Coordinates of C-alpha atoms and ligand atoms in Angstrom, one line a residue:
X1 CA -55.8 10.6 -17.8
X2 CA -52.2 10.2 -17.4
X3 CA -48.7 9.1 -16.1
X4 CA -47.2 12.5 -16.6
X5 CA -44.6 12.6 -14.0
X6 CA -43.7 8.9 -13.5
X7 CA -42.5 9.1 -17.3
X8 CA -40.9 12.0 -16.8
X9 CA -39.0 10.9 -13.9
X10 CA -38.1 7.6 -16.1
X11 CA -36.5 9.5 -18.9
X12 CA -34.1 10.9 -16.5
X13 CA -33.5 7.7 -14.8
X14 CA -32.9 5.4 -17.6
X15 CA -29.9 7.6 -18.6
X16 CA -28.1 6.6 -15.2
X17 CA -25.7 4.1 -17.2
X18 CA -25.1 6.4 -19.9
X19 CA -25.2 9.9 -18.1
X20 CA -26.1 13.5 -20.2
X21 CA -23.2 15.3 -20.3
X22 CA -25.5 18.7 -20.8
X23 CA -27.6 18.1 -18.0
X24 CA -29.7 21.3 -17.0
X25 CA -30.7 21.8 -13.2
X26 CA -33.3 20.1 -11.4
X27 CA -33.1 22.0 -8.1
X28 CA -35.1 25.1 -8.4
X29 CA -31.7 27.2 -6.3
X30 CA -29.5 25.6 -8.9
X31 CA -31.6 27.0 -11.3
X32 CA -31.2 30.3 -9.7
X33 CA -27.6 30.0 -9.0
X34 CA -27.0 29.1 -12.9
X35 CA -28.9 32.3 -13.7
X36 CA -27.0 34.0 -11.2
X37 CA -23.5 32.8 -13.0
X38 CA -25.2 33.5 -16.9
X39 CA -26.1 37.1 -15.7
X40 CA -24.1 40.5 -15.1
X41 CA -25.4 42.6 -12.4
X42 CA -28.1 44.4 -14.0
X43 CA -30.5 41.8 -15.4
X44 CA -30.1 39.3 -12.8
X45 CA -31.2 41.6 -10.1
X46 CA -33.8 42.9 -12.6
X47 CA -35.6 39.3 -12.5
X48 CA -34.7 37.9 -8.7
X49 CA -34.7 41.6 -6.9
X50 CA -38.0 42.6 -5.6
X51 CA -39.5 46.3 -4.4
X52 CA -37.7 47.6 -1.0
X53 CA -36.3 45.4 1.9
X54 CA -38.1 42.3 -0.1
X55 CA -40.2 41.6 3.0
X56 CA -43.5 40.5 0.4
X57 CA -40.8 38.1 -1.6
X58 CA -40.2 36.3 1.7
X59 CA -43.9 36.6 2.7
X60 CA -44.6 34.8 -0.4
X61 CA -42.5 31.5 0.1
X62 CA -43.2 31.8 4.0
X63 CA -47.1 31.8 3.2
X64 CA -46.7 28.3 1.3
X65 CA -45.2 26.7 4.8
X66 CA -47.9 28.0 6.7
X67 CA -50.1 25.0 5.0
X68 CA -49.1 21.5 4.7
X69 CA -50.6 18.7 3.2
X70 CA -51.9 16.0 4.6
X71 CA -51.7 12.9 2.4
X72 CA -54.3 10.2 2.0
X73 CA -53.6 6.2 1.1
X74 CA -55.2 3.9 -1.0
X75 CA -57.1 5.9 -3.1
X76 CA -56.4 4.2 -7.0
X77 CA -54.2 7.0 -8.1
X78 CA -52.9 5.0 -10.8
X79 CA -54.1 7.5 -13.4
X80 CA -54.4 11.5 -13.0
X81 CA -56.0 14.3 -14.6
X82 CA -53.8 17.3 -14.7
X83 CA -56.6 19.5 -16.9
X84 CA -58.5 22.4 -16.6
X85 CA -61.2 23.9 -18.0
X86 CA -60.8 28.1 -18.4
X87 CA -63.5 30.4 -20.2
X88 CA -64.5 27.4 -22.5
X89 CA -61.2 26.0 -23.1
X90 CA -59.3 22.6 -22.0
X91 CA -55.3 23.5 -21.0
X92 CA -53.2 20.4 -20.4
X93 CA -52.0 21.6 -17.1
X94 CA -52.9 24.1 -14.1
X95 CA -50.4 26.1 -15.0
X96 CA -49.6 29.2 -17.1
X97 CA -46.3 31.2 -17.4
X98 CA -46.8 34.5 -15.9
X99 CA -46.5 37.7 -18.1
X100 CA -42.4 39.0 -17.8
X101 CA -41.7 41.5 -19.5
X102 CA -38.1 42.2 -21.1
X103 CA -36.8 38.9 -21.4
X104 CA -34.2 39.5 -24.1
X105 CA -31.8 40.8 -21.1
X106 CA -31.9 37.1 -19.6
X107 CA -31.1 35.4 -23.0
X108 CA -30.6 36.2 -26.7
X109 CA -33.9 33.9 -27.4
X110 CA -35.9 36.0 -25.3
X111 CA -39.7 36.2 -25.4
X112 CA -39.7 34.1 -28.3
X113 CA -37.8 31.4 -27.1
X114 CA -40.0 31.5 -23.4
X115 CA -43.4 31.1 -26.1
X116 CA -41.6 28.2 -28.1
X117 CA -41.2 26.1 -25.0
X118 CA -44.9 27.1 -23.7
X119 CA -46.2 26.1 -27.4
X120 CA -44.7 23.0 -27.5
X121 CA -45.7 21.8 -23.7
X122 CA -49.0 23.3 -24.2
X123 CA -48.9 25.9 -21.5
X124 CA -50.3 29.0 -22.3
X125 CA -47.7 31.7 -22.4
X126 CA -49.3 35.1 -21.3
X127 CA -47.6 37.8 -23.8
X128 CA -46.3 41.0 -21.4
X129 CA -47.3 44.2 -23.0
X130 CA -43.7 45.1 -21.9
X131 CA -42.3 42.1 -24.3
X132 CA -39.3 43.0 -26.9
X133 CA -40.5 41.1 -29.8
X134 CA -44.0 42.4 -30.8
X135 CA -47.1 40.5 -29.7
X136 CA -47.5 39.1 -33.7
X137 CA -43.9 38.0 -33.6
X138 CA -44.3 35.9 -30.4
X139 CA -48.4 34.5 -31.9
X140 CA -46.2 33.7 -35.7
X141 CA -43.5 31.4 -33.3
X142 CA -46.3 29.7 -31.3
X143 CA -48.6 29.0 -34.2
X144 CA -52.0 27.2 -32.6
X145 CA -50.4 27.0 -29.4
X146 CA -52.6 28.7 -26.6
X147 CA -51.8 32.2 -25.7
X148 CA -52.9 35.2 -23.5
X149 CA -52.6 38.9 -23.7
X150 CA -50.7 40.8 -20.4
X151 CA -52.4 44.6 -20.5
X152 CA -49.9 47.2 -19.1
X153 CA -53.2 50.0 -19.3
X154 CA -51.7 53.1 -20.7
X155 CA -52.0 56.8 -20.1
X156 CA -52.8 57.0 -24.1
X157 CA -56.1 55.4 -24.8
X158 CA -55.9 55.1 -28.3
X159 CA -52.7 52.9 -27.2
X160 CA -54.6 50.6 -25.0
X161 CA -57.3 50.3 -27.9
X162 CA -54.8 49.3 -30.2
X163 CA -53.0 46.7 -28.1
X164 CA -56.1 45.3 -27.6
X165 CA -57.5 45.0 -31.4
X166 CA -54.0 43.8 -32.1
X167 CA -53.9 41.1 -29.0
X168 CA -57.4 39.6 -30.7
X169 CA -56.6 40.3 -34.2
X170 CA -52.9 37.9 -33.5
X171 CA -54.9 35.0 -31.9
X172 CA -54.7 35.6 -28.1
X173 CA -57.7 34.5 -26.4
X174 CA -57.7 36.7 -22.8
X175 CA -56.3 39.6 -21.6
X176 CA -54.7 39.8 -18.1
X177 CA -54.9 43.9 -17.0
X178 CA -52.2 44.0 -14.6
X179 CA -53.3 46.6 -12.0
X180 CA -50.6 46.8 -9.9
X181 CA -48.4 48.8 -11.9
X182 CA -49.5 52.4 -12.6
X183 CA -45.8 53.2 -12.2
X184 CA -42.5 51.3 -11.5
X185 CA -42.0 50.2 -7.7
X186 CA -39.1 51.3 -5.5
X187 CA -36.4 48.9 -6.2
X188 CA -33.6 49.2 -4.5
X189 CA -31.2 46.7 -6.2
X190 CA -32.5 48.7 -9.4
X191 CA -31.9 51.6 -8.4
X192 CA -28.4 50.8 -7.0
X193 CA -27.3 49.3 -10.2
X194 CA -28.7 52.4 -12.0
X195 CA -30.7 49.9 -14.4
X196 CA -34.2 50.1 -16.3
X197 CA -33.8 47.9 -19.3
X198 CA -37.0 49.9 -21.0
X199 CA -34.0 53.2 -21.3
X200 CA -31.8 51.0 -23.9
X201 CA -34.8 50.2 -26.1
X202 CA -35.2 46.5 -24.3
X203 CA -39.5 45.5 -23.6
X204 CA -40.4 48.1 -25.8
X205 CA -41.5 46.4 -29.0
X206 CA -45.3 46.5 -28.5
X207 CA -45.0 50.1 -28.2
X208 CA -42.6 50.9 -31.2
X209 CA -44.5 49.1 -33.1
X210 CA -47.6 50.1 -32.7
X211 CA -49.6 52.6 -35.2
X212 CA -51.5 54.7 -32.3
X213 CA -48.5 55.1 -30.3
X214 CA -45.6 56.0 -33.3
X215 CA -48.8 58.5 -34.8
X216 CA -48.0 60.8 -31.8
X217 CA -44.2 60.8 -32.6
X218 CA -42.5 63.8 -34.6
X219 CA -40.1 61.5 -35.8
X220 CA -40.6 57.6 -36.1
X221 CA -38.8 55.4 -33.9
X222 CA -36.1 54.4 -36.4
X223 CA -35.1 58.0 -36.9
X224 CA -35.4 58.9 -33.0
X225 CA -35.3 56.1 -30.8
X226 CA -34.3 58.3 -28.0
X227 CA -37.9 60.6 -28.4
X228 CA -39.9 57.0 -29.1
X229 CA -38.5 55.5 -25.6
X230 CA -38.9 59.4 -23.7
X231 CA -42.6 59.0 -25.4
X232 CA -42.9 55.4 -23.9
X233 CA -41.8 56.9 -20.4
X234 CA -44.7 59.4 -20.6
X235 CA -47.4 56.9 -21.6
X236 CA -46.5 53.7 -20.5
X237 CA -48.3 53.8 -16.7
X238 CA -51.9 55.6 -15.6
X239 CA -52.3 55.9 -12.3
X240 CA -55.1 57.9 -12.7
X241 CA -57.8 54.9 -13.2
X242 CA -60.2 53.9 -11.3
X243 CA -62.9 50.7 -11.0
X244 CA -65.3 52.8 -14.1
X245 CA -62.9 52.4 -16.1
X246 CA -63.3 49.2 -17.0
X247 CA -66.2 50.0 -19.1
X248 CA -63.3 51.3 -21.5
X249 CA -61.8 47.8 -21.9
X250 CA -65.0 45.7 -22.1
X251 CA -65.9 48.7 -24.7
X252 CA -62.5 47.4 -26.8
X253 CA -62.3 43.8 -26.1
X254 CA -64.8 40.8 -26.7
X255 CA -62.0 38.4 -25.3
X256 CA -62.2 37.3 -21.5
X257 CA -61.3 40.0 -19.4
X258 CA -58.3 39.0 -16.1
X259 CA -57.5 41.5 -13.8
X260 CA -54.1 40.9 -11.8
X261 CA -53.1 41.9 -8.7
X262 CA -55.9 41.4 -6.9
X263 CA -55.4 41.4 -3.0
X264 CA -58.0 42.7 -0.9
X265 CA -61.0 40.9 -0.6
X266 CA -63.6 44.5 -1.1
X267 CA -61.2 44.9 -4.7
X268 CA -62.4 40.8 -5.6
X269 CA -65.6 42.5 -5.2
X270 CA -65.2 45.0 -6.9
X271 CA -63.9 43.4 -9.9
X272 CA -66.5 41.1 -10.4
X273 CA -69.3 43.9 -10.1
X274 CA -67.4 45.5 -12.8
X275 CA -68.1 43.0 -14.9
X276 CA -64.6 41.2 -15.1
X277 CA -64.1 37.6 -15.9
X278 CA -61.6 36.3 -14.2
X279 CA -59.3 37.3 -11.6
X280 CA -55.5 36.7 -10.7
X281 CA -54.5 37.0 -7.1
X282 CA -50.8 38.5 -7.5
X283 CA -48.1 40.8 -5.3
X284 CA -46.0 40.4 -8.8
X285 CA -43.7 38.2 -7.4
X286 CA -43.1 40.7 -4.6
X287 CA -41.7 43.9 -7.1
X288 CA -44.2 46.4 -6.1
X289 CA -45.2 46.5 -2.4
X290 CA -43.0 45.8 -0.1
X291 CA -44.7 44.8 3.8
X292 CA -47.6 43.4 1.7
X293 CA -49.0 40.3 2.6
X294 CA -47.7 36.8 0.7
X295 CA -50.2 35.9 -2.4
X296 CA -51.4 32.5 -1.3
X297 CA -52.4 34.4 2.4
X298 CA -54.8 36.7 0.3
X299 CA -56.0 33.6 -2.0
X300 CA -58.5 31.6 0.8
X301 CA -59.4 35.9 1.8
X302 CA -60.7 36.0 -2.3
X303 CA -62.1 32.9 -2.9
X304 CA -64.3 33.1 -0.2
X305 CA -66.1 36.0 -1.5
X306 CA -65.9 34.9 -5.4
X307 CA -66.7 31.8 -5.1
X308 CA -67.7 30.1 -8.1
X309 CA -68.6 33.1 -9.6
X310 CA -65.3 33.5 -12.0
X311 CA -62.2 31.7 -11.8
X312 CA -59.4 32.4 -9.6
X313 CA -55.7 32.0 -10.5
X314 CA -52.9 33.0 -8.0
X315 CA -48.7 33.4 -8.5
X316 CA -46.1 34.8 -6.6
X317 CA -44.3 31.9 -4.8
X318 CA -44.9 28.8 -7.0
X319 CA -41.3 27.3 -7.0
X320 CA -42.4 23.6 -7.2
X321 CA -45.5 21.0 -7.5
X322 CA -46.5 21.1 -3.8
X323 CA -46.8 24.4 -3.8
X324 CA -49.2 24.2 -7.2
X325 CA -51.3 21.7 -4.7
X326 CA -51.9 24.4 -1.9
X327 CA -53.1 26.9 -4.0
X328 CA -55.4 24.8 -6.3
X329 CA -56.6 23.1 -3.0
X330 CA -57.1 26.9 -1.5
X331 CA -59.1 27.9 -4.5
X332 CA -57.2 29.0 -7.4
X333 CA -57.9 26.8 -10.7
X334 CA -54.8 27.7 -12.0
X335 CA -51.5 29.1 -11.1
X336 CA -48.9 31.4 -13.3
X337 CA -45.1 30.4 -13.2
X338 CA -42.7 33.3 -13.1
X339 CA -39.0 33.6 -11.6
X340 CA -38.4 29.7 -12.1
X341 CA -39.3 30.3 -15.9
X342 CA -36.4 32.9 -15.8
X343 CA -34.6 31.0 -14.6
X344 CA -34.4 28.6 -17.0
X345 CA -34.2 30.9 -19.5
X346 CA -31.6 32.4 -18.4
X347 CA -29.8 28.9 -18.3
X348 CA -30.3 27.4 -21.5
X349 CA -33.2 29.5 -23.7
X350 CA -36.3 27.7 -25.1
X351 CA -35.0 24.8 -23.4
X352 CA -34.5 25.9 -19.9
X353 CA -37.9 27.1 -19.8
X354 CA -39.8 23.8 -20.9
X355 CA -37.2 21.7 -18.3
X356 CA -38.9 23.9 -15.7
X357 CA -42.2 23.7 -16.8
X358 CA -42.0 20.4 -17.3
X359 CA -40.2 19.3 -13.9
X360 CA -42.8 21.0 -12.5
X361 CA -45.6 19.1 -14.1
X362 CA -43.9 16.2 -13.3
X363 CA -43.6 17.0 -9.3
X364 CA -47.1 18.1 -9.5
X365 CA -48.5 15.1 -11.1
X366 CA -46.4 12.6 -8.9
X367 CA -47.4 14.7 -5.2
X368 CA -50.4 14.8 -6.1
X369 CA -50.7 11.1 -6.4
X370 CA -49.2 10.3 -3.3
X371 CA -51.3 12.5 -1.7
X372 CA -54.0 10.5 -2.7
X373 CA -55.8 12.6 -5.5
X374 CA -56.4 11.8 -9.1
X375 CA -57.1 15.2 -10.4
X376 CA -56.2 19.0 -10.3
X377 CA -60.3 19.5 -10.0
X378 CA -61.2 17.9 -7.2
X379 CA -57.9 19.6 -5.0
X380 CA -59.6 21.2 -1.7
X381 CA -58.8 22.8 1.5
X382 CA -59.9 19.6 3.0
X383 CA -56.2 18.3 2.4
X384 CA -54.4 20.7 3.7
X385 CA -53.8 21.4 8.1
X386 CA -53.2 25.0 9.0
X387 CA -50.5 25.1 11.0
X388 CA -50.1 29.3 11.7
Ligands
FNR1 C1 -42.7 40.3 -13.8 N1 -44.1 40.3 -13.7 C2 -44.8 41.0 -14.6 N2 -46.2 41.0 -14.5 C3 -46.9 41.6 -15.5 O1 -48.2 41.6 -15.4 N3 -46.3 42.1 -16.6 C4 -45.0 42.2 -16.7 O2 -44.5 42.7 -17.7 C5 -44.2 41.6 -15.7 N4 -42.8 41.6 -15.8 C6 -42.1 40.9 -14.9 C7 -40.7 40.9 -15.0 C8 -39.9 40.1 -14.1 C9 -38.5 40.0 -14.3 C10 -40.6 39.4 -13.1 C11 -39.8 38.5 -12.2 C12 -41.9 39.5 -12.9 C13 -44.8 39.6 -12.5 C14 -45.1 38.2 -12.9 O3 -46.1 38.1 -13.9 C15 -45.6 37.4 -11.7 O4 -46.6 38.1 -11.1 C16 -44.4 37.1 -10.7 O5 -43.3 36.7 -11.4 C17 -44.8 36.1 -9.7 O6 -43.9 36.0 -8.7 P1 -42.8 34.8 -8.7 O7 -43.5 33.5 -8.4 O8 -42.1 34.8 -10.0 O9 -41.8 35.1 -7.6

């Protein structure tokens, strides 16, 4: 139990006589806008762009309007539960920060600086195969902090093995296969500004470092960097997989087993008669199909075939503690913060990213309580009105 927000919201308010002078953002667009200004061209539009005219992007904020919440009064809200409980583990929050690859073109600190802030609010940062410091590099900074492994399933299945072994062998505890990736979207800002961070050696550290992958090089990647990353571009996607496949993973792997990118109710299905443990509902923020429907419409479609079987998780949209409230009360038991974490790492490093988390937290904890609920676990549809 806890006053999480209300002593967050102190800190900030007993420095109104004697005023920060290096004040970070509180407004998620002044977040944005700070990135906007820290960036050139290329990166920025790397993180906010998404795939074509951005129609999903908007879908995703416009599906978080279509609820609203309906508050209840005099409920003793005095003290709230924020934890959850995920394949046998307590997290202090709802909340995970979504796998991004490539952060070292938003900020010197990078991945490592993103996994410092998770490790020290105690939100589990979920490793992108597509990092730039290897996956042991990011475990070594985060020490016992909780982490997860993001699976970009290659064409090379010795590769995949490896990342696998290597994921359990550095203390990651579940792998998210992201699905809806087999190959890079059409992105039209990217394209425009002729940019794919992967060409100059950036989000390629998993691969360059790994034994199964740098055993099929001539040359290793410190002599040839240009045939390791024209290597990477051959193996990185497979587009060839289908639902048997999975065997291959659970084959590999004794950790939990995530897909993301789930959408479509018959794939929720699907996944769980595969065998999968968990599942994330996910448009990737919007960077892959563009015309598909917002993440938090397809959430209520999922749940209502998985049920309790496994647990849920949604992103794509989460910009601030309300919208963590629909989606736990619409079924997810956990939600996976992406653009806002870029944001603040494109600000101000390791400490932009826990602000964010943490302001997030904090507007969770205090809606929630004026709301009238005590904890993340008991959120349902009940509190919400449809108003489509
Ligand atoms: C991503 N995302 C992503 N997902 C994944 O599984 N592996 C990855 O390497 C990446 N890389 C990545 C880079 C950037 C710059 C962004 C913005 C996103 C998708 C991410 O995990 C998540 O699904 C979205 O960020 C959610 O959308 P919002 O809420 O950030 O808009």
């Amino acid at each position: 139990m806890s006053n999480f927000g209300n002593d967050v919201q102190f800190s900030v308010y007993q420095t109104m006589q004697n005023p920060n002078p290096n004040r970070l953002p509180v407004v998620y667009e002044e977040w944005e806008k700070s990135a906007r200004e820290a960036l050139d061209d290329g990166p920025f539009y790397y993180v906010a762009g998404g795939a074509g005219g951005e129609r999903t992007m908007k879908a995703n904020l416009q599906a978080f309007d279509r609820w609203k919440i309906v508050p209840r009064m005099l409920r003793n809200v005095e003290d709230r539960d924020l934890t959850v409980e995920l394949f046998g583990k307590t997290y202090n929050f709802p909340v995970l920060h979504a796998p991004i690859g490539v952060q070292s073109i938003i900020h010197e600190e990078g991945d490592l600086g993103s996994a410092r802030a998770c490790a020290k609010m105690g939100v589990p940062f979920i490793a992108s195969s597509a990092s730039t410091a290897p996956m042991e590099k990011i475990a070594e900074v985060m020490g016992d902090a909780p982490r997860w492994f993001q699976l970009y399933w290659s064409k090379d299945p010795d590769v995949t093995a490896s990342f696998l072994k290597r994921a359990e062998a550095s203390g990651y505890s579940a792998i998210v296969v992201t699905l809806d990736t087999p190959m890079m979207a059409w992105r039209e800002y990217d394209l425009k500004n002729v940019y794919l961070p992967f060409l100059i050696g950036e989000g390629v550290g998993n691969y360059l470092t790994d034994p199964a992958f740098c055993a099929k090089l001539e040359k290793s990647p410190k002599e040839d960097p240009t045939a390791a990353i024209m290597h990477w571009t051959q193996v990185f996607g497979n587009a060839s997989l289908t639902w048997d496949d999975i065997a291959f993973l659970r084959k590999h792997t004794k950790l939990p087993i995530l897909v993301k990118g789930i959408l479509h109710p018959d794939d929720a299905k699907l996944a769980i008669n595969h065998g999968v443990d968990g599942i994330i509902v996910s448009n990737h923020g919007g960077r892959q199909v563009d015309g598909a429907l917002g993440a938090l419409e397809a959430l209520p479609l999922v749940k209502e075939v998985v049920q309790d079987q496994i647990p849920v998780l949604m992103d794509s949209g989460i910009r601030r503690g309300s919208d963590i409230i629909k989606a736990l009360a619409l079924g997810a038991k956990a939600v996976l913060v992406g653009r806002p974490c870029m944001y603040g790492l494109a600000t101000a490093g390791e400490k932009g990213v826990k602000e964010v988390l943490q302001n997030m937290v904090a507007d969770l904890d205090i809606t929630m309580a004026l709301a009238g609920e005590r904890s993340v676990r008991n959120l349902s549809k009940s509190m919400l009105t449809d108003t489509k």
